[in-house]
Amino acid sequence: MLRCPRSPLRLRLCLCVLLLLLLLLPGAPGHRGDAEPGPGAEKTGSRWAWPAFQGLQERLRAAGALSRRYWALFSCRVWPEHCEEDEEAPAGPLAWGRALLGQQYLDILTTWYCSFQDCCDSGDCRISNNFTGLKSDLSVRLHGQHLAQELVLRTVRGYLELPRPEKALVLSFHGWSGTGKNFVARMLAENLYRDGLRSDCVKVFIAMFHFPHPTSVDLYKEQLTGQIRKTQERCHQTLFIFDEAEKLHPGLLEALRPHLGRQAPENHRAQSPRSIFLFLRDYCKKRPDQLSATTPASSVHPPWPSSDLPRNNLGGSVINEVVLRLLKAGRPREDVALGDLQPRLRAAVGEAPDSGFGHSCLVKENLIDFFVPFLPLEYRHVRLCARDAFLSQKLLYTEELLDEIAKMMVYVPKEEQLFSSQGCKSISQRINYFLP
């Protein structure tokens, strides 16, 4: 599909010619039709030719100035992100203030252009900001995460609707592996941008893939800040996703500080630039592709409350402890409120003794706006994930088949067997076991 061009030279020339033609139409601003020369003007000989030529020059200059103004206002209509603050039009016979038909011409041109070119209310066709779709995806496709659903939708929508945000929106996703952190990040990209994760306005960084060697941290810092700056120059609304953020080198976290703190307002732009930073963390000793249905619960990290297992892991155990205690008391998980987790989660992250992230400027200087908790998933949620996987592949399933797949997962703690140690990870692989 066509996109709004940044410097459409041919279109601009075509529109300028069209605007000049419109100025010659009867009733156009400053048009006098075939009016006779004023009193005292002579109609014959060269004595009349020179004043007539001067009058023509004056009209052409005025028409050119008005055409440039038409173009400026038209381009602001179609590409507002490249629009400069409009100055008051100079007074004169062709002044915009007297051109009632000028607005009609502008509407006609805009309608004509958008009839064959993709125009967008946001001014940037790469940005969709489909909050209705985001709300639907979070409520229908994300299972067992009522806190994340409410917090992500509210904060992202509120931030993007601010006329002039003072800083980037920074969200830190915490929870067990497979509980939906990457899933929600992908939902945001798909609903905020037309091309989703492939958009020019979205950048994904995976710690151990993009920044694998600690000895090259200086080079990584230069590359990271350069990519962030270039992306923000290309798009007035950007999304940066940092996966495996707990493995980011402290030097890289420090390099992000200028992009996350408060920014001076940019008075020359109609809209201030907006940036969303997501930091995703998995709490698992092994990578998801190394886990299987036979993986013992003792090899999974973070653990459940136990004297022989470490308990502090960037807040993951805090979430698990709260939910486990509530369920043991006979209360539903939906009773867990943000107030039960946010203060303890923030404190646990900052107090982690071996966490570079917890001791970074992001936490100590309160640059993270919200710590988003993802709760551990129960058996019923795993069944829903299996159902969604069948539906996404357009495969038939039965309730008995969903139970079989859900039972293949490992559940912890060992005594209660309440939560899937892998969340919904590797569900698709398990479905393949039942395909012919």
GROMACS .gro file of C-alpha atoms in nm:
model
  436
    1MET     CA    1   0.000   0.000   0.000
    2LEU     CA    2   0.123   0.350  -0.079
    3ARG     CA    3   0.251   0.569   0.199
    4CYS     CA    4   0.247   0.941   0.239
    5PRO     CA    5   0.567   1.066   0.067
    6ARG     CA    6   0.802   1.297   0.254
    7SER     CA    7   0.912   1.511  -0.043
    8PRO     CA    8   0.678   1.446  -0.336
    9LEU     CA    9   0.846   1.670  -0.596
   10ARG     CA   10   0.630   1.570  -0.892
   11LEU     CA   11   0.312   1.594  -0.689
   12ARG     CA   12   0.417   1.933  -0.561
   13LEU     CA   13   0.476   2.067  -0.911
   14CYS     CA   14   0.143   1.927  -1.025
   15LEU     CA   15  -0.042   2.081  -0.733
   16CYS     CA   16   0.126   2.419  -0.782
   17VAL     CA   17   0.010   2.425  -1.144
   18LEU     CA   18  -0.338   2.323  -1.033
   19LEU     CA   19  -0.343   2.596  -0.769
   20LEU     CA   20  -0.240   2.857  -1.024
   21LEU     CA   21  -0.522   2.743  -1.251
   22LEU     CA   22  -0.766   2.766  -0.963
   23LEU     CA   23  -0.654   3.122  -0.899
   24LEU     CA   24  -0.753   3.213  -1.255
   25LEU     CA   25  -1.107   3.083  -1.211
   26PRO     CA   26  -1.384   3.341  -1.176
   27GLY     CA   27  -1.446   3.411  -0.812
   28ALA     CA   28  -1.099   3.314  -0.705
   29PRO     CA   29  -0.942   3.550  -0.449
   30GLY     CA   30  -0.817   3.865  -0.619
   31HIS     CA   31  -0.977   3.777  -0.955
   32ARG     CA   32  -1.137   4.075  -1.130
   33GLY     CA   33  -1.261   3.904  -1.443
   34ASP     CA   34  -1.250   4.120  -1.753
   35ALA     CA   35  -1.273   4.452  -1.574
   36GLU     CA   36  -1.193   4.763  -1.773
   37PRO     CA   37  -0.883   4.963  -1.687
   38GLY     CA   38  -0.930   5.227  -1.419
   39PRO     CA   39  -1.019   5.586  -1.486
   40GLY     CA   40  -0.757   5.781  -1.670
   41ALA     CA   41  -0.591   5.472  -1.819
   42GLU     CA   42  -0.518   5.490  -2.189
   43LYS     CA   43  -0.615   5.190  -2.401
   44THR     CA   44  -0.394   5.235  -2.701
   45GLY     CA   45  -0.024   5.263  -2.781
   46SER     CA   46   0.285   5.170  -2.592
   47ARG     CA   47   0.198   5.421  -2.317
   48TRP     CA   48  -0.057   5.165  -2.184
   49ALA     CA   49   0.160   4.854  -2.242
   50TRP     CA   50   0.417   4.924  -1.969
   51PRO     CA   51   0.164   4.983  -1.685
   52ALA     CA   52  -0.023   4.674  -1.799
   53PHE     CA   53   0.298   4.472  -1.788
   54GLN     CA   54   0.371   4.604  -1.438
   55GLY     CA   55   0.021   4.507  -1.327
   56LEU     CA   56   0.068   4.160  -1.469
   57GLN     CA   57   0.397   4.122  -1.282
   58GLU     CA   58   0.232   4.229  -0.960
   59ARG     CA   59  -0.052   3.982  -1.007
   60LEU     CA   60   0.190   3.698  -1.084
   61ARG     CA   61   0.394   3.775  -0.775
   62ALA     CA   62   0.081   3.783  -0.562
   63ALA     CA   63  -0.047   3.462  -0.722
   64GLY     CA   64   0.289   3.293  -0.660
   65ALA     CA   65   0.286   3.400  -0.295
   66LEU     CA   66  -0.069   3.274  -0.250
   67SER     CA   67   0.016   2.949  -0.428
   68ARG     CA   68   0.303   2.896  -0.186
   69ARG     CA   69   0.064   2.956   0.101
   70TYR     CA   70  -0.191   2.717  -0.050
   71TRP     CA   71   0.084   2.458  -0.075
   72ALA     CA   72   0.199   2.516   0.284
   73LEU     CA   73  -0.152   2.476   0.423
   74PHE     CA   74  -0.224   2.178   0.200
   75SER     CA   75   0.099   2.001   0.304
   76CYS     CA   76   0.016   2.070   0.668
   77ARG     CA   77  -0.316   1.898   0.612
   78VAL     CA   78  -0.160   1.587   0.458
   79TRP     CA   79   0.178   1.570   0.635
   80PRO     CA   80   0.133   1.755   0.968
   81GLU     CA   81   0.446   1.599   1.117
   82HIS     CA   82   0.656   1.806   0.874
   83CYS     CA   83   0.453   2.124   0.922
   84GLU     CA   84   0.613   2.437   1.060
   85GLU     CA   85   0.425   2.685   1.274
   86ASP     CA   86   0.207   2.894   1.043
   87GLU     CA   87   0.273   3.265   1.033
   88GLU     CA   88   0.011   3.527   0.977
   89ALA     CA   89  -0.047   3.589   0.608
   90PRO     CA   90   0.054   3.935   0.488
   91ALA     CA   91  -0.224   4.168   0.403
   92GLY     CA   92  -0.286   4.244   0.040
   93PRO     CA   93  -0.528   4.203  -0.245
   94LEU     CA   94  -0.475   3.828  -0.247
   95ALA     CA   95  -0.446   3.779   0.129
   96TRP     CA   96  -0.564   3.447   0.269
   97GLY     CA   97  -0.790   3.619   0.519
   98ARG     CA   98  -1.013   3.742   0.234
   99ALA     CA   99  -0.999   3.416   0.040
  100LEU     CA  100  -1.318   3.241   0.143
  101LEU     CA  101  -1.294   3.018  -0.163
  102GLY     CA  102  -0.935   2.933  -0.066
  103GLN     CA  103  -1.056   2.699   0.208
  104GLN     CA  104  -1.293   2.535  -0.040
  105TYR     CA  105  -1.005   2.483  -0.284
  106LEU     CA  106  -0.798   2.336  -0.001
  107ASP     CA  107  -1.074   2.090   0.087
  108ILE     CA  108  -1.111   1.992  -0.279
  109LEU     CA  109  -0.737   1.934  -0.317
  110THR     CA  110  -0.715   1.733   0.004
  111THR     CA  111  -1.009   1.512  -0.097
  112TRP     CA  112  -0.863   1.467  -0.445
  113TYR     CA  113  -0.520   1.372  -0.309
  114CYS     CA  114  -0.657   1.129  -0.050
  115SER     CA  115  -0.874   0.961  -0.314
  116PHE     CA  116  -0.565   0.788  -0.456
  117GLN     CA  117  -0.304   0.838  -0.181
  118ASP     CA  118  -0.317   0.688   0.168
  119CYS     CA  119  -0.392   0.969   0.415
  120CYS     CA  120  -0.404   0.929   0.793
  121ASP     CA  121  -0.553   1.128   1.079
  122SER     CA  122  -0.224   1.094   1.270
  123GLY     CA  123  -0.027   1.247   0.983
  124ASP     CA  124   0.199   0.940   0.968
  125CYS     CA  125   0.053   0.637   0.793
  126ARG     CA  126   0.290   0.408   0.982
  127ILE     CA  127   0.108   0.487   1.306
  128SER     CA  128  -0.237   0.338   1.370
  129ASN     CA  129  -0.291   0.369   1.751
  130ASN     CA  130  -0.581   0.125   1.745
  131PHE     CA  131  -0.674   0.134   2.112
  132THR     CA  132  -0.998  -0.054   2.049
  133GLY     CA  133  -0.803  -0.339   1.895
  134LEU     CA  134  -0.546  -0.328   2.175
  135LYS     CA  135  -0.820  -0.353   2.439
  136SER     CA  136  -0.977  -0.646   2.256
  137ASP     CA  137  -0.646  -0.831   2.218
  138LEU     CA  138  -0.556  -0.784   2.584
  139SER     CA  139  -0.895  -0.907   2.706
  140VAL     CA  140  -0.942  -1.196   2.459
  141ARG     CA  141  -0.595  -1.328   2.371
  142LEU     CA  142  -0.408  -1.269   2.698
  143HIS     CA  143  -0.508  -1.515   2.971
  144GLY     CA  144  -0.481  -1.481   3.347
  145GLN     CA  145  -0.328  -1.131   3.348
  146HIS     CA  146  -0.595  -0.890   3.468
  147LEU     CA  147  -0.337  -0.653   3.617
  148ALA     CA  148  -0.126  -0.629   3.302
  149GLN     CA  149  -0.438  -0.586   3.087
  150GLU     CA  150  -0.561  -0.286   3.282
  151LEU     CA  151  -0.226  -0.122   3.349
  152VAL     CA  152  -0.081  -0.149   2.997
  153LEU     CA  153  -0.394  -0.020   2.823
  154ARG     CA  154  -0.441   0.269   3.065
  155THR     CA  155  -0.082   0.390   3.071
  156VAL     CA  156  -0.010   0.354   2.698
  157ARG     CA  157  -0.333   0.519   2.589
  158GLY     CA  158  -0.300   0.799   2.843
  159TYR     CA  159   0.058   0.866   2.739
  160LEU     CA  160  -0.008   0.874   2.364
  161GLU     CA  161  -0.302   1.110   2.413
  162LEU     CA  162  -0.091   1.367   2.596
  163PRO     CA  163  -0.043   1.679   2.380
  164ARG     CA  164   0.315   1.734   2.500
  165PRO     CA  165   0.465   1.450   2.707
  166GLU     CA  166   0.762   1.553   2.919
  167LYS     CA  167   0.945   1.219   2.903
  168ALA     CA  168   0.935   0.875   2.750
  169LEU     CA  169   0.695   0.615   2.890
  170VAL     CA  170   0.903   0.340   3.053
  171LEU     CA  171   0.741   0.007   3.148
  172SER     CA  172   0.918  -0.285   3.312
  173PHE     CA  173   0.749  -0.625   3.263
  174HIS     CA  174   0.809  -0.876   3.544
  175GLY     CA  175   0.693  -1.233   3.579
  176TRP     CA  176   0.744  -1.600   3.510
  177SER     CA  177   0.864  -1.720   3.170
  178GLY     CA  178   0.572  -1.779   2.934
  179THR     CA  179   0.321  -1.559   3.115
  180GLY     CA  180   0.274  -1.317   2.824
  181LYS     CA  181   0.537  -1.042   2.845
  182ASN     CA  182   0.660  -1.081   2.485
  183PHE     CA  183   0.302  -1.145   2.378
  184VAL     CA  184   0.188  -0.809   2.515
  185ALA     CA  185   0.488  -0.632   2.359
  186ARG     CA  186   0.388  -0.776   2.021
  187MET     CA  187   0.025  -0.671   2.076
  188LEU     CA  188   0.140  -0.315   2.137
  189ALA     CA  189   0.345  -0.311   1.818
  190GLU     CA  190   0.061  -0.461   1.613
  191ASN     CA  191  -0.202  -0.215   1.737
  192LEU     CA  192   0.008   0.101   1.751
  193TYR     CA  193   0.179   0.056   1.412
  194ARG     CA  194   0.052  -0.064   1.078
  195ASP     CA  195   0.349  -0.294   1.015
  196GLY     CA  196   0.377  -0.417   1.373
  197LEU     CA  197   0.725  -0.529   1.474
  198ARG     CA  198   0.845  -0.464   1.116
  199SER     CA  199   0.760  -0.095   1.139
  200ASP     CA  200   1.033   0.164   1.093
  201CYS     CA  201   0.916   0.311   1.424
  202VAL     CA  202   0.973  -0.009   1.627
  203LYS     CA  203   1.310  -0.148   1.738
  204VAL     CA  204   1.364  -0.474   1.927
  205PHE     CA  205   1.688  -0.542   2.115
  206ILE     CA  206   1.769  -0.886   2.261
  207ALA     CA  207   2.045  -0.858   2.519
  208MET     CA  208   2.245  -1.173   2.443
  209PHE     CA  209   2.190  -1.144   2.068
  210HIS     CA  210   2.263  -0.777   2.002
  211PHE     CA  211   2.508  -0.719   2.290
  212PRO     CA  212   2.677  -1.055   2.357
  213HIS     CA  213   3.034  -0.945   2.443
  214PRO     CA  214   3.098  -0.735   2.757
  215THR     CA  215   3.435  -0.623   2.615
  216SER     CA  216   3.254  -0.444   2.331
  217VAL     CA  217   3.023  -0.242   2.552
  218ASP     CA  218   3.160   0.093   2.430
  219LEU     CA  219   3.081   0.000   2.071
  220TYR     CA  220   2.738  -0.127   2.174
  221LYS     CA  221   2.663   0.201   2.354
  222GLU     CA  222   2.741   0.401   2.041
  223GLN     CA  223   2.534   0.170   1.821
  224LEU     CA  224   2.239   0.164   2.062
  225THR     CA  225   2.216   0.539   2.112
  226GLY     CA  226   2.262   0.593   1.738
  227GLN     CA  227   1.974   0.361   1.650
  228ILE     CA  228   1.747   0.520   1.909
  229ARG     CA  229   1.827   0.869   1.782
  230LYS     CA  230   1.775   0.776   1.415
  231THR     CA  231   1.445   0.605   1.490
  232GLN     CA  232   1.319   0.907   1.684
  233GLU     CA  233   1.419   1.135   1.397
  234ARG     CA  234   1.224   0.919   1.150
  235CYS     CA  235   0.911   0.883   1.363
  236HIS     CA  236   0.743   1.115   1.610
  237GLN     CA  237   0.610   0.806   1.793
  238THR     CA  238   0.852   0.521   1.862
  239LEU     CA  239   0.854   0.188   2.047
  240PHE     CA  240   1.173   0.027   2.183
  241ILE     CA  241   1.161  -0.327   2.323
  242PHE     CA  242   1.447  -0.471   2.529
  243ASP     CA  243   1.414  -0.847   2.572
  244GLU     CA  244   1.622  -1.031   2.834
  245ALA     CA  245   1.672  -0.690   2.992
  246GLU     CA  246   1.813  -0.844   3.311
  247LYS     CA  247   2.122  -0.937   3.104
  248LEU     CA  248   2.191  -0.586   2.976
  249HIS     CA  249   2.535  -0.450   3.067
  250PRO     CA  250   2.521  -0.165   3.325
  251GLY     CA  251   2.700   0.058   3.074
  252LEU     CA  252   2.415   0.014   2.826
  253LEU     CA  253   2.158   0.096   3.093
  254GLU     CA  254   2.351   0.411   3.176
  255ALA     CA  255   2.359   0.508   2.807
  256LEU     CA  256   1.978   0.496   2.802
  257ARG     CA  257   1.943   0.760   3.075
  258PRO     CA  258   1.924   1.067   2.843
  259HIS     CA  259   1.646   0.901   2.642
  260LEU     CA  260   1.433   0.810   2.945
  261GLY     CA  261   1.452   1.130   3.152
  262ARG     CA  262   1.256   1.450   3.115
  263GLN     CA  263   1.310   1.637   2.789
  264ALA     CA  264   1.300   2.007   2.712
  265PRO     CA  265   0.986   2.096   2.514
  266GLU     CA  266   1.030   2.141   2.139
  267ASN     CA  267   0.844   2.459   2.062
  268HIS     CA  268   0.893   2.438   1.688
  269ARG     CA  269   0.686   2.122   1.647
  270ALA     CA  270   0.309   2.095   1.656
  271GLN     CA  271   0.342   1.767   1.849
  272SER     CA  272   0.617   1.657   2.085
  273PRO     CA  273   0.788   1.326   2.002
  274ARG     CA  274   0.666   1.022   2.196
  275SER     CA  275   0.873   0.718   2.289
  276ILE     CA  276   0.776   0.401   2.474
  277PHE     CA  277   1.046   0.180   2.626
  278LEU     CA  278   0.961  -0.177   2.731
  279PHE     CA  279   1.198  -0.386   2.943
  280LEU     CA  280   1.108  -0.757   2.948
  281ARG     CA  281   1.251  -1.009   3.195
  282ASP     CA  282   1.222  -1.385   3.209
  283TYR     CA  283   1.283  -1.570   3.533
  284CYS     CA  284   1.418  -1.905   3.424
  285LYS     CA  285   1.762  -2.065   3.452
  286LYS     CA  286   1.731  -2.230   3.112
  287ARG     CA  287   1.621  -2.084   2.783
  288PRO     CA  288   1.262  -2.171   2.682
  289ASP     CA  289   1.386  -2.396   2.400
  290GLN     CA  290   1.592  -2.598   2.649
  291LEU     CA  291   1.293  -2.685   2.866
  292SER     CA  292   1.077  -2.990   2.809
  293ALA     CA  293   0.787  -3.169   2.969
  294THR     CA  294   1.034  -3.370   3.177
  295THR     CA  295   1.220  -3.070   3.318
  296PRO     CA  296   1.205  -3.098   3.698
  297ALA     CA  297   1.066  -2.808   3.893
  298SER     CA  298   1.390  -2.781   4.090
  299SER     CA  299   1.574  -2.660   3.778
  300VAL     CA  300   1.337  -2.370   3.728
  301HIS     CA  301   1.423  -2.025   3.861
  302PRO     CA  302   1.285  -1.821   4.034
  303PRO     CA  303   1.161  -2.071   4.290
  304TRP     CA  304   0.865  -2.078   4.519
  305PRO     CA  305   0.910  -1.987   4.885
  306SER     CA  306   1.155  -2.241   5.021
  307SER     CA  307   1.453  -2.228   5.254
  308ASP     CA  308   1.682  -2.419   5.019
  309LEU     CA  309   1.619  -2.206   4.709
  310PRO     CA  310   1.712  -1.841   4.634
  311ARG     CA  311   1.425  -1.603   4.672
  312ASN     CA  312   1.524  -1.267   4.525
  313ASN     CA  313   1.528  -1.250   4.146
  314LEU     CA  314   1.428  -0.905   4.028
  315GLY     CA  315   1.083  -0.935   4.184
  316GLY     CA  316   0.969  -1.260   4.024
  317SER     CA  317   0.933  -1.444   4.353
  318VAL     CA  318   0.740  -1.151   4.503
  319ILE     CA  319   0.464  -1.197   4.243
  320ASN     CA  320   0.459  -1.573   4.295
  321GLU     CA  321   0.447  -1.545   4.674
  322VAL     CA  322   0.155  -1.303   4.676
  323VAL     CA  323  -0.054  -1.511   4.436
  324LEU     CA  324   0.030  -1.838   4.610
  325ARG     CA  325  -0.059  -1.702   4.954
  326LEU     CA  326  -0.388  -1.561   4.824
  327LEU     CA  327  -0.491  -1.886   4.655
  328LYS     CA  328  -0.403  -2.090   4.965
  329ALA     CA  329  -0.636  -1.861   5.159
  330GLY     CA  330  -0.918  -1.959   4.923
  331ARG     CA  331  -0.942  -1.626   4.740
  332PRO     CA  332  -0.950  -1.592   4.358
  333ARG     CA  333  -0.646  -1.456   4.178
  334GLU     CA  334  -0.860  -1.172   4.043
  335ASP     CA  335  -0.851  -1.027   4.397
  336VAL     CA  336  -0.482  -0.946   4.352
  337ALA     CA  337  -0.455  -0.568   4.314
  338LEU     CA  338  -0.174  -0.350   4.186
  339GLY     CA  339  -0.135  -0.209   4.535
  340ASP     CA  340  -0.048  -0.557   4.660
  341LEU     CA  341   0.245  -0.586   4.417
  342GLN     CA  342   0.377  -0.251   4.294
  343PRO     CA  343   0.557  -0.133   4.612
  344ARG     CA  344   0.701  -0.477   4.691
  345LEU     CA  345   0.802  -0.533   4.330
  346ARG     CA  346   0.985  -0.202   4.307
  347ALA     CA  347   1.163  -0.267   4.637
  348ALA     CA  348   1.261  -0.622   4.540
  349VAL     CA  349   1.412  -0.507   4.212
  350GLY     CA  350   1.614  -0.232   4.380
  351GLU     CA  351   1.741  -0.460   4.659
  352ALA     CA  352   1.855  -0.751   4.443
  353PRO     CA  353   2.225  -0.795   4.539
  354ASP     CA  354   2.343  -0.939   4.207
  355SER     CA  355   2.127  -0.732   3.974
  356GLY     CA  356   2.290  -0.470   3.753
  357PHE     CA  357   1.945  -0.364   3.644
  358GLY     CA  358   1.825  -0.316   4.002
  359HIS     CA  359   2.122  -0.092   4.083
  360SER     CA  360   2.107   0.102   3.758
  361CYS     CA  361   2.000   0.462   3.710
  362LEU     CA  362   1.667   0.337   3.570
  363VAL     CA  363   1.560   0.215   3.914
  364LYS     CA  364   1.754   0.448   4.144
  365GLU     CA  365   1.642   0.763   3.962
  366ASN     CA  366   1.282   0.644   3.921
  367LEU     CA  367   1.299   0.654   3.542
  368ILE     CA  368   1.071   0.348   3.522
  369ASP     CA  369   0.711   0.468   3.534
  370PHE     CA  370   0.544   0.134   3.612
  371PHE     CA  371   0.652  -0.216   3.709
  372VAL     CA  372   0.396  -0.437   3.534
  373PRO     CA  373   0.339  -0.772   3.711
  374PHE     CA  374   0.255  -1.087   3.513
  375LEU     CA  375   0.100  -1.351   3.736
  376PRO     CA  376   0.189  -1.723   3.717
  377LEU     CA  377  -0.052  -1.922   3.498
  378GLU     CA  378  -0.278  -2.198   3.624
  379TYR     CA  379  -0.393  -2.516   3.454
  380ARG     CA  380  -0.708  -2.348   3.316
  381HIS     CA  381  -0.500  -2.076   3.151
  382VAL     CA  382  -0.273  -2.333   2.986
  383ARG     CA  383  -0.583  -2.500   2.835
  384LEU     CA  384  -0.689  -2.166   2.690
  385CYS     CA  385  -0.343  -2.117   2.540
  386ALA     CA  386  -0.367  -2.463   2.381
  387ARG     CA  387  -0.710  -2.379   2.240
  388ASP     CA  388  -0.578  -2.053   2.091
  389ALA     CA  389  -0.286  -2.240   1.934
  390PHE     CA  390  -0.527  -2.483   1.762
  391LEU     CA  391  -0.744  -2.196   1.640
  392SER     CA  392  -0.447  -2.000   1.507
  393GLN     CA  393  -0.346  -2.301   1.295
  394LYS     CA  394  -0.709  -2.368   1.194
  395LEU     CA  395  -0.697  -2.715   1.349
  396LEU     CA  396  -0.980  -2.910   1.510
  397TYR     CA  397  -0.954  -2.996   1.878
  398THR     CA  398  -1.150  -3.161   2.156
  399GLU     CA  399  -1.174  -3.082   2.526
  400GLU     CA  400  -0.996  -3.409   2.602
  401LEU     CA  401  -0.709  -3.310   2.372
  402LEU     CA  402  -0.672  -2.974   2.548
  403ASP     CA  403  -0.650  -3.159   2.881
  404GLU     CA  404  -0.383  -3.392   2.749
  405ILE     CA  405  -0.168  -3.103   2.630
  406ALA     CA  406  -0.214  -2.908   2.953
  407LYS     CA  407  -0.112  -3.212   3.160
  408MET     CA  408   0.217  -3.235   2.970
  409MET     CA  409   0.336  -2.915   3.138
  410VAL     CA  410   0.532  -2.907   3.466
  411TYR     CA  411   0.347  -2.750   3.759
  412VAL     CA  412   0.489  -2.599   4.080
  413PRO     CA  413   0.514  -2.582   4.378
  414LYS     CA  414   0.577  -2.952   4.413
  415GLU     CA  415   0.306  -3.002   4.677
  416GLU     CA  416   0.026  -2.785   4.536
  417GLN     CA  417   0.096  -2.820   4.161
  418LEU     CA  418  -0.080  -2.489   4.101
  419PHE     CA  419   0.120  -2.304   3.837
  420SER     CA  420   0.282  -2.394   3.508
  421SER     CA  421   0.657  -2.352   3.545
  422GLN     CA  422   0.683  -2.255   3.176
  423GLY     CA  423   0.360  -2.061   3.149
  424CYS     CA  424   0.234  -2.115   2.797
  425LYS     CA  425   0.578  -2.158   2.638
  426SER     CA  426   0.619  -2.452   2.395
  427ILE     CA  427   0.243  -2.516   2.368
  428SER     CA  428   0.269  -2.520   1.988
  429GLN     CA  429   0.542  -2.785   2.006
  430ARG     CA  430   0.320  -3.007   2.216
  431ILE     CA  431   0.035  -2.973   1.969
  432ASN     CA  432   0.263  -3.117   1.701
  433TYR     CA  433   0.283  -3.443   1.898
  434PHE     CA  434  -0.086  -3.505   1.823
  435LEU     CA  435  -0.082  -3.415   1.454
  436PRO     CA  436  -0.075  -3.698   1.196
   0.00000   0.00000   0.00000
